[in-house]
Coordinates of C-alpha atoms in Angstrom, one line a residue:
M1 CA 141.5 78.9 230.9
R2 CA 142.0 75.6 229.0
E3 CA 145.2 75.3 229.3
I4 CA 145.4 75.8 233.2
L5 CA 142.3 73.9 233.5
P6 CA 144.3 70.9 234.7
A7 CA 146.5 72.8 236.7
L8 CA 143.2 74.0 238.4
G9 CA 141.1 70.3 238.9
E10 CA 143.8 69.9 241.1
W11 CA 143.4 72.2 243.3
Y12 CA 139.6 71.4 243.4
A13 CA 140.6 68.1 243.6
A14 CA 142.7 68.7 247.0
G15 CA 139.8 71.1 248.7
A16 CA 143.0 74.0 248.2
P17 CA 140.6 77.4 247.3
F18 CA 142.4 80.0 245.0
G19 CA 141.3 82.9 243.4
L20 CA 141.0 83.6 239.1
A21 CA 140.9 86.4 237.7
T22 CA 138.6 85.8 234.2
V23 CA 139.3 88.8 231.8
V24 CA 135.7 89.6 231.2
A25 CA 135.6 92.8 228.9
V26 CA 138.5 94.3 226.5
S27 CA 139.1 97.7 224.8
R28 CA 141.3 98.6 222.3
S29 CA 144.6 97.0 221.4
A30 CA 144.1 94.3 224.8
P31 CA 146.9 92.2 224.3
R32 CA 144.2 88.9 225.6
D33 CA 140.6 88.0 225.2
P34 CA 138.3 87.6 227.2
G35 CA 138.4 84.3 228.5
A36 CA 142.0 84.8 229.3
A37 CA 142.4 83.6 232.7
M38 CA 145.3 83.6 235.3
A39 CA 144.9 81.6 239.2
V40 CA 147.3 82.1 242.6
G41 CA 146.5 79.0 244.1
P42 CA 147.9 76.9 247.4
G43 CA 151.8 78.4 248.4
D44 CA 150.5 81.2 245.5
E45 CA 151.8 79.3 243.2
V46 CA 150.6 81.6 239.8
V47 CA 149.2 80.1 236.8
G48 CA 147.6 81.9 233.5
S49 CA 148.3 85.0 232.3
V50 CA 145.3 88.1 231.5
S51 CA 148.1 90.3 230.0
G52 CA 151.1 89.3 229.1
G53 CA 152.7 90.6 231.8
C54 CA 151.5 93.7 232.0
V55 CA 148.8 93.2 235.1
E56 CA 149.6 90.2 236.7
G57 CA 151.7 91.3 239.4
A58 CA 148.8 93.3 240.8
V59 CA 146.1 90.7 240.1
F60 CA 147.9 88.8 241.9
E61 CA 147.7 91.1 244.7
L62 CA 144.0 91.1 244.5
A63 CA 143.5 87.2 243.3
K64 CA 145.1 86.7 247.5
E65 CA 142.7 89.5 248.6
V66 CA 139.7 88.1 247.4
T67 CA 140.6 84.4 248.0
A68 CA 141.0 85.3 251.7
S69 CA 137.9 87.5 252.0
G70 CA 135.6 85.8 250.0
E71 CA 133.9 88.3 248.6
A72 CA 134.0 88.5 244.5
R73 CA 135.3 92.1 242.7
S74 CA 136.2 93.4 239.2
A75 CA 138.9 95.6 238.2
T76 CA 139.8 97.8 235.7
F77 CA 143.3 98.1 234.4
G78 CA 144.5 101.0 230.9
Y79 CA 146.9 103.0 230.5
S80 CA 148.3 104.7 232.8
D81 CA 150.6 107.9 231.9
D82 CA 151.8 108.0 235.0
D83 CA 152.7 104.3 236.6
A84 CA 152.0 102.6 233.2
F85 CA 154.8 99.3 233.8
A86 CA 153.4 99.5 237.1
V87 CA 149.9 98.3 237.2
G88 CA 149.6 99.9 233.2
L89 CA 149.1 98.0 230.2
T90 CA 151.6 99.2 227.7
C91 CA 150.5 98.9 225.2
G92 CA 147.3 101.1 225.6
G93 CA 143.9 98.4 225.8
E94 CA 142.3 98.2 228.6
I95 CA 141.0 94.5 230.2
T96 CA 138.0 94.5 232.9
L97 CA 138.8 91.6 234.6
L98 CA 136.2 89.0 236.9
V99 CA 138.0 87.8 240.8
R100 CA 136.1 84.9 242.4
R101 CA 137.1 82.9 244.8
V102 CA 136.5 79.2 243.7
T103 CA 135.9 76.0 246.1
A104 CA 133.6 73.0 246.1
A105 CA 130.6 75.3 248.4
E106 CA 131.4 78.2 246.4
D107 CA 131.2 76.8 242.7
P108 CA 129.6 72.3 243.4
S109 CA 130.1 72.7 239.9
F110 CA 133.8 73.7 238.5
G111 CA 135.2 69.9 239.4
Q112 CA 132.4 68.5 236.7
V113 CA 133.5 71.7 234.3
V114 CA 136.7 70.4 234.0
E115 CA 136.3 66.6 233.5
T116 CA 133.5 68.0 230.6
V117 CA 136.6 70.1 228.8
E118 CA 139.2 67.5 229.1
A119 CA 137.1 65.3 227.3
G120 CA 136.6 68.0 224.6
D121 CA 132.9 68.2 225.3
P122 CA 131.0 71.0 225.4
V123 CA 129.9 73.5 228.3
T124 CA 129.3 76.7 229.7
V125 CA 129.9 79.0 232.9
A126 CA 128.1 81.5 233.1
S127 CA 129.0 84.2 235.8
V128 CA 127.3 87.3 237.4
I129 CA 130.2 90.7 236.5
G130 CA 127.3 93.0 237.3
G131 CA 124.2 94.8 239.0
P132 CA 122.2 93.6 241.2
G133 CA 122.7 89.5 243.2
R134 CA 126.1 88.1 244.0
R135 CA 128.7 88.7 241.9
G136 CA 131.0 85.9 241.0
A137 CA 127.9 83.5 241.4
T138 CA 128.6 80.7 239.3
L139 CA 125.8 78.6 237.0
A140 CA 127.5 75.8 234.6
V141 CA 125.6 74.6 231.2
W142 CA 125.5 71.5 229.2
P143 CA 123.3 70.5 226.0
D144 CA 121.2 68.5 228.7
R145 CA 121.4 69.9 231.8
T146 CA 123.1 72.4 234.9
L147 CA 124.6 72.9 237.6
G148 CA 124.5 75.9 240.4
T149 CA 122.7 79.0 240.5
L150 CA 123.4 82.7 239.5
G151 CA 120.5 84.3 242.2
T152 CA 116.8 83.9 240.5
A153 CA 114.9 80.8 238.6
G154 CA 113.9 83.2 235.7
L155 CA 118.2 84.1 235.2
D156 CA 119.1 80.9 235.1
A157 CA 116.8 80.0 232.7
A158 CA 117.2 82.6 229.9
V159 CA 121.1 82.9 231.0
T160 CA 120.1 78.5 230.2
A161 CA 118.9 79.5 226.5
D162 CA 121.0 81.9 226.1
A163 CA 124.2 79.6 226.3
R164 CA 122.9 76.8 224.7
G165 CA 121.6 78.8 221.8
E166 CA 126.0 79.4 221.0
L167 CA 127.4 76.9 222.9
A168 CA 128.3 75.2 219.2
Q169 CA 129.8 77.8 217.9
G170 CA 132.0 78.9 221.0
V171 CA 130.9 82.0 221.9
T172 CA 132.3 83.7 224.6
G173 CA 130.9 87.5 225.8
T174 CA 128.6 88.9 228.0
R175 CA 124.7 89.4 227.9
H176 CA 122.3 91.5 229.8
Y177 CA 119.1 91.1 232.0
G178 CA 117.0 91.6 234.7
P179 CA 116.8 90.5 237.8
H180 CA 114.7 87.9 237.3
G181 CA 116.2 87.1 233.3
E182 CA 113.9 90.4 230.9
R183 CA 115.3 89.7 227.8
R184 CA 114.8 94.0 228.1
E185 CA 116.3 95.2 230.8
D186 CA 120.2 95.5 231.8
S187 CA 120.7 96.3 235.8
V188 CA 122.5 92.3 235.2
A189 CA 125.8 91.7 233.7
V190 CA 126.4 87.8 233.1
F191 CA 129.9 86.8 232.0
L192 CA 129.2 83.3 229.4
Y193 CA 132.5 81.6 228.8
S194 CA 131.7 78.5 226.3
F195 CA 133.9 75.8 226.3
A196 CA 132.9 74.9 222.0
P197 CA 135.4 70.9 221.7
P198 CA 138.4 71.7 220.2
P199 CA 138.5 72.5 216.3
R200 CA 139.3 69.7 213.9
M201 CA 142.6 70.0 211.8
L202 CA 142.3 66.7 208.9
V203 CA 146.1 66.8 207.5
F204 CA 146.3 64.9 204.2
G205 CA 149.6 63.1 203.1
A206 CA 151.2 61.2 206.2
I207 CA 154.6 63.0 205.3
D208 CA 157.9 64.8 206.7
Y209 CA 156.0 68.0 206.3
A210 CA 152.2 66.5 207.7
A211 CA 154.5 64.9 211.3
A212 CA 155.3 69.3 211.6
V213 CA 152.1 70.7 210.7
A214 CA 150.5 67.9 212.7
R215 CA 152.7 68.9 216.3
I216 CA 152.1 72.6 215.1
G217 CA 148.5 72.8 215.2
D218 CA 148.2 69.8 218.2
F219 CA 149.8 74.0 220.1
L220 CA 148.1 75.6 219.1
G221 CA 145.2 73.6 220.5
Y222 CA 144.0 71.7 216.9
R223 CA 141.5 68.4 217.0
V224 CA 144.6 66.8 215.1
T225 CA 143.3 64.1 212.8
V226 CA 146.4 63.2 209.9
C227 CA 145.3 60.5 207.5
D228 CA 147.1 58.3 204.4
A229 CA 146.4 55.8 202.4
R230 CA 149.9 54.1 202.4
P231 CA 149.8 52.3 205.7
V232 CA 153.6 52.6 205.8
F233 CA 153.4 56.5 206.0
A234 CA 150.4 56.1 208.1
T235 CA 152.0 55.2 211.6
P236 CA 151.7 56.7 214.8
K237 CA 155.0 56.0 215.8
R238 CA 156.1 59.2 213.9
F239 CA 153.3 61.1 215.2
P240 CA 152.3 63.1 218.7
A241 CA 150.5 60.7 221.6
T242 CA 147.8 63.4 220.7
V243 CA 147.0 63.0 217.4
E244 CA 145.1 60.6 215.4
V245 CA 146.8 58.8 212.9
V246 CA 144.3 57.3 209.9
V247 CA 144.8 55.2 207.5
D248 CA 141.8 55.4 204.9
W249 CA 141.5 56.9 200.8
P250 CA 141.9 60.7 201.9
H251 CA 138.3 62.0 200.1
R252 CA 137.0 59.1 201.6
Y253 CA 137.7 59.7 204.9
L254 CA 136.7 63.6 204.3
R255 CA 133.2 62.1 202.9
A256 CA 132.5 60.8 205.6
T257 CA 133.7 62.9 208.1
A258 CA 131.6 65.7 209.5
T259 CA 133.3 69.5 209.3
D260 CA 131.8 73.1 210.2
D261 CA 133.0 76.6 209.6
R262 CA 136.5 76.2 212.2
T263 CA 137.6 73.5 210.7
V264 CA 140.8 73.7 208.6
V265 CA 142.1 71.0 206.0
C266 CA 145.5 70.8 205.0
V267 CA 146.7 68.9 201.9
L268 CA 150.3 67.8 201.3
T269 CA 150.5 64.5 199.7
H270 CA 150.9 66.7 196.5
D271 CA 150.1 63.2 194.2
P272 CA 146.6 64.0 191.8
K273 CA 144.9 60.0 192.6
F274 CA 145.1 62.0 196.4
D275 CA 144.7 65.6 196.0
V276 CA 141.8 66.2 193.7
P277 CA 139.3 63.7 195.0
L278 CA 140.3 65.3 197.9
L279 CA 139.9 68.9 196.8
Q280 CA 137.0 68.7 195.2
E281 CA 135.1 67.1 198.4
A282 CA 136.0 69.7 200.7
L283 CA 136.1 73.2 198.8
R284 CA 132.4 71.5 198.4
R285 CA 132.4 71.5 201.8
P286 CA 131.8 74.4 205.2
A287 CA 135.5 74.6 206.4
A288 CA 137.7 78.1 207.9
Y289 CA 141.4 77.2 206.0
I290 CA 141.7 74.1 202.4
G291 CA 145.1 74.9 202.2
A292 CA 146.7 72.6 199.7
M293 CA 151.2 71.6 198.8
G294 CA 152.9 72.0 196.0
S295 CA 154.4 73.9 193.9
R296 CA 153.5 77.0 191.2
R297 CA 153.6 74.5 188.7
T298 CA 151.6 71.7 190.1
H299 CA 149.3 74.2 191.9
E300 CA 148.1 75.2 188.1
D301 CA 147.8 71.8 187.0
R302 CA 146.4 70.9 189.9
A303 CA 143.8 73.6 189.2
R304 CA 143.1 72.8 185.8
R305 CA 142.1 69.0 187.0
L306 CA 140.1 70.7 189.5
R307 CA 137.7 72.9 186.9
E308 CA 137.9 69.3 184.3
A309 CA 135.9 68.2 187.6
G310 CA 133.3 70.5 187.5
L311 CA 134.5 73.1 190.5
G312 CA 133.9 76.8 189.8
T313 CA 135.5 79.8 190.4
A314 CA 134.3 80.7 193.6
E315 CA 134.5 77.0 195.1
L316 CA 138.9 77.6 193.3
A317 CA 138.7 80.7 195.2
R318 CA 138.6 79.3 199.0
L319 CA 141.5 77.0 198.1
R320 CA 145.2 78.3 199.2
S321 CA 148.0 77.0 197.0
P322 CA 150.7 77.1 197.4
V323 CA 149.9 76.6 201.2
G324 CA 151.4 79.3 203.6
L325 CA 152.5 82.0 203.9
D326 CA 156.0 83.6 202.1
L327 CA 158.3 82.9 205.2
G328 CA 161.2 81.9 203.0
A329 CA 160.7 78.2 204.7
R330 CA 162.3 75.4 203.5
T331 CA 163.0 72.3 206.6
P332 CA 159.3 70.7 207.5
E333 CA 159.0 72.9 211.1
E334 CA 159.8 75.8 209.3
V335 CA 157.0 75.1 206.6
A336 CA 154.5 74.1 209.3
V337 CA 155.3 77.5 211.1
S338 CA 154.5 79.1 207.2
V339 CA 151.2 77.1 207.2
A340 CA 150.5 77.6 211.3
A341 CA 150.9 81.8 210.2
E342 CA 148.8 81.5 207.5
I343 CA 145.6 80.0 209.3
V344 CA 146.2 82.0 212.1
A345 CA 146.5 85.5 209.9
L346 CA 142.7 84.4 207.9
R347 CA 141.0 83.5 211.2
W348 CA 141.9 87.3 212.6
G349 CA 142.0 89.0 209.6
G350 CA 145.5 90.0 210.0
S351 CA 147.9 90.7 206.5
G352 CA 150.7 88.5 206.8
V353 CA 152.9 92.4 206.6
P354 CA 155.0 92.8 209.2
L355 CA 154.0 94.6 212.8
S356 CA 156.1 97.7 212.5
A357 CA 155.3 98.0 209.0
T358 CA 152.4 99.1 210.0
T359 CA 149.8 100.8 211.8
G360 CA 147.6 101.2 214.1
V361 CA 146.1 98.6 216.7
I362 CA 148.1 95.5 217.0
H363 CA 145.5 93.3 218.5
P364 CA 142.0 94.9 216.4
P365 CA 138.9 93.0 217.4
A366 CA 138.1 90.0 216.0
P367 CA 136.5 89.6 213.3
P368 CA 132.6 88.6 213.2
R369 CA 131.7 85.5 212.8

């Protein structure tokens, strides 16, 4: 959804109704996670994807019907032996969609949601997907306000409390309530789509490899900052316009920067005077990934220096060094792919082994946060 919001915002601002299909549930080896979205707008323009191509044709027709009628609908697509390549998921999984029409009258919050996400601020969009009440009814929840309604004040209050409790982590999924928000009932299914601020990627060392890692980090949706103490290297013109460039000593910058369990730290300086104090700070704070570039000899020397500085076995075990997966990478761009592959594998619990050498589902459920 996040990727297609700019286009949806333009349609919304122009007053053009559009059909929005959102994945609200998946099972087995489904190709996209809950929250993936596809929309059909003016002139039958299509943006987004819900299955990577398997069922988009059927969803296109459904979205057009919903846009014309205004009646939100749910649809489930799974593997079909008779018609798999036409309207089924060839991967063998199953996805459930909510398809609703979006207009200013039906969803007065949509424009503000688009502005919030583009500003990098948090918001949750809650929609009724089943049970009594109006399917597709939507409530937008910010930390300090709400807009819209799911049908009853009690349901709005219960969903608002849950949405704010999970918003910081960007939790997306379905919750069940009674018609008036009763916690012990499950007649009303509500899909909560949380737009948390993008996770941070902190890249230290403004070398050519850093430029490549910053580009791929930006592509993957991270808010990227490159930091180096040397102003001759830390110049904005060497990096994408969306990347923040900071001139500061790495450990000092990190000490003053908040991190969480989604933050990625890439240490590419491979210079002890930068690396050791920086990694002392990084390995003692929350982060999803901490990787450091260098040869195996550099890694052994770095690990020795860190042990001498007081870091224990558990702290050193968090360090991914040498950084990246073994892809045989040589160029900065290839190394960036290697680093990104390791980050993705760690995030989703992947093995890094070629899929042709594995068995079982290709898209297992996300590991618990």
